[in-house]
Each structure stands twice: as structure tokens, then as C-alpha cells.
Amino acid sequence: DDLVLTKGSSWRYEKEWRVVKRGQGIVRLDPSALRLVVFGCECPVEDAIEVRSWFPENRPAPRFARASKVPASFQLTLEAIT
């Protein structure tokens, strides 16, 4: 649990919220509460497409981005998905 739920204080500026659910089922959120959805470096394209389909075209959607590893570094870059 600590690995998923703990974030170093040096990252506080990100104001990130994490949603973690144990077991199966759907977590329902107010779509307007989401500002950015980041797909991880190894997230399959099919999964990203499915997640994007959860947001109806007639309602405001969050921004979407894909994380990529920076070679020879522990950094990630985010590339916007339009």
C-alpha cells in the first residue's frame, strides 16, 4: 500500500490525487473532477482508447497525455494526446 499511496514531499507541487480501489468493480467519479489523465509508458494503446471512450463527446473531457521514459535518466516526459 505504501508504494502506491505515498508520494515524496518534493512532488507536493503536482497536487496529484490517486484513486485506488481494492477488488473488482467500477469507480465512479464526476468527470469534471478530472483535469488530466496520464497513460503510463507501458499502457497498451487499446487500453488508452478504451479509457478515452468513457468521456462522451458532448461533455468536457480532461486532457490526455502519454508518459515516455527519457533515456539514461529517471525522468519521464509527457506528450499530449489530442
Tab-separated table of C-alpha atoms in Angstrom:
chain	number	residue	atom	x	y	z
A	1	ASP	CA	0.000	0.000	0.000
A	2	ASP	CA	2.735	2.474	0.911
A	3	LEU	CA	4.304	2.205	-2.538
A	4	VAL	CA	1.091	3.281	-4.243
A	5	LEU	CA	-0.219	5.712	-1.646
A	6	THR	CA	2.958	7.519	-0.581
A	7	LYS	CA	4.479	10.360	-2.546
A	8	GLY	CA	7.656	12.240	-1.694
A	9	SER	CA	7.132	15.748	-0.328
A	10	SER	CA	9.312	17.171	-3.117
A	11	TRP	CA	6.476	16.293	-5.523
A	12	ARG	CA	3.824	18.146	-3.500
A	13	TYR	CA	3.566	20.902	-6.144
A	14	GLU	CA	1.856	18.429	-8.518
A	15	LYS	CA	-1.277	18.356	-6.347
A	16	GLU	CA	-1.921	14.822	-7.568
A	17	TRP	CA	-4.811	12.701	-6.355
A	18	ARG	CA	-4.749	8.945	-6.692
A	19	VAL	CA	-7.790	6.712	-6.847
A	20	VAL	CA	-7.186	3.183	-5.616
A	21	LYS	CA	-9.899	0.547	-5.342
A	22	ARG	CA	-9.472	-2.885	-3.900
A	23	GLY	CA	-11.328	-5.698	-5.595
A	24	GLN	CA	-13.440	-5.518	-8.695
A	25	GLY	CA	-15.967	-3.015	-9.848
A	26	ILE	CA	-16.244	0.455	-11.267
A	27	VAL	CA	-15.078	3.610	-9.541
A	28	ARG	CA	-17.465	6.407	-10.448
A	29	LEU	CA	-16.080	9.928	-10.491
A	30	ASP	CA	-17.525	13.231	-11.559
A	31	PRO	CA	-15.860	13.656	-14.989
A	32	SER	CA	-15.407	17.372	-14.351
A	33	ALA	CA	-13.130	16.490	-11.420
A	34	LEU	CA	-10.509	15.108	-13.810
A	35	ARG	CA	-8.173	17.599	-15.455
A	36	LEU	CA	-5.526	15.260	-16.858
A	37	VAL	CA	-5.325	11.527	-17.489
A	38	VAL	CA	-1.787	10.212	-17.931
A	39	PHE	CA	-1.258	6.856	-19.617
A	40	GLY	CA	1.883	5.145	-18.388
A	41	CYS	CA	4.870	4.209	-20.525
A	42	GLU	CA	3.709	0.633	-20.914
A	43	CYS	CA	-0.038	1.243	-21.155
A	44	PRO	CA	-1.375	-0.647	-24.180
A	45	VAL	CA	-2.847	1.613	-26.872
A	46	GLU	CA	-6.086	-0.396	-26.715
A	47	ASP	CA	-6.479	0.489	-23.021
A	48	ALA	CA	-5.892	4.194	-23.696
A	49	ILE	CA	-8.505	4.117	-26.463
A	50	GLU	CA	-11.000	2.461	-24.132
A	51	VAL	CA	-10.413	4.977	-21.335
A	52	ARG	CA	-10.854	7.886	-23.750
A	53	SER	CA	-14.183	6.379	-24.875
A	54	TRP	CA	-15.504	6.773	-21.323
A	55	PHE	CA	-15.834	10.523	-21.899
A	56	PRO	CA	-18.817	11.459	-24.093
A	57	GLU	CA	-18.040	13.891	-26.903
A	58	ASN	CA	-20.785	16.272	-25.819
A	59	ARG	CA	-19.238	16.870	-22.380
A	60	PRO	CA	-15.958	18.495	-21.377
A	61	ALA	CA	-13.214	15.878	-21.145
A	62	PRO	CA	-9.890	16.024	-19.339
A	63	ARG	CA	-6.658	16.406	-21.254
A	64	PHE	CA	-4.864	13.168	-22.097
A	65	ALA	CA	-1.123	12.507	-22.187
A	66	ARG	CA	1.248	9.576	-22.571
A	67	ALA	CA	4.345	9.219	-20.411
A	68	SER	CA	7.631	8.267	-22.075
A	69	LYS	CA	10.951	7.356	-20.493
A	70	VAL	CA	13.910	9.683	-21.007
A	71	PRO	CA	16.954	7.553	-21.983
A	72	ALA	CA	19.756	7.305	-19.385
A	73	SER	CA	17.600	9.105	-16.820
A	74	PHE	CA	14.907	8.509	-14.236
A	75	GLN	CA	12.775	11.221	-15.825
A	76	LEU	CA	9.582	10.942	-17.788
A	77	THR	CA	8.199	13.249	-20.432
A	78	LEU	CA	4.512	13.785	-21.093
A	79	GLU	CA	3.260	14.113	-24.645
A	80	ALA	CA	-0.244	15.449	-25.159
A	81	ILE	CA	-2.706	13.162	-26.926
A	82	THR	CA	-5.289	15.023	-28.990
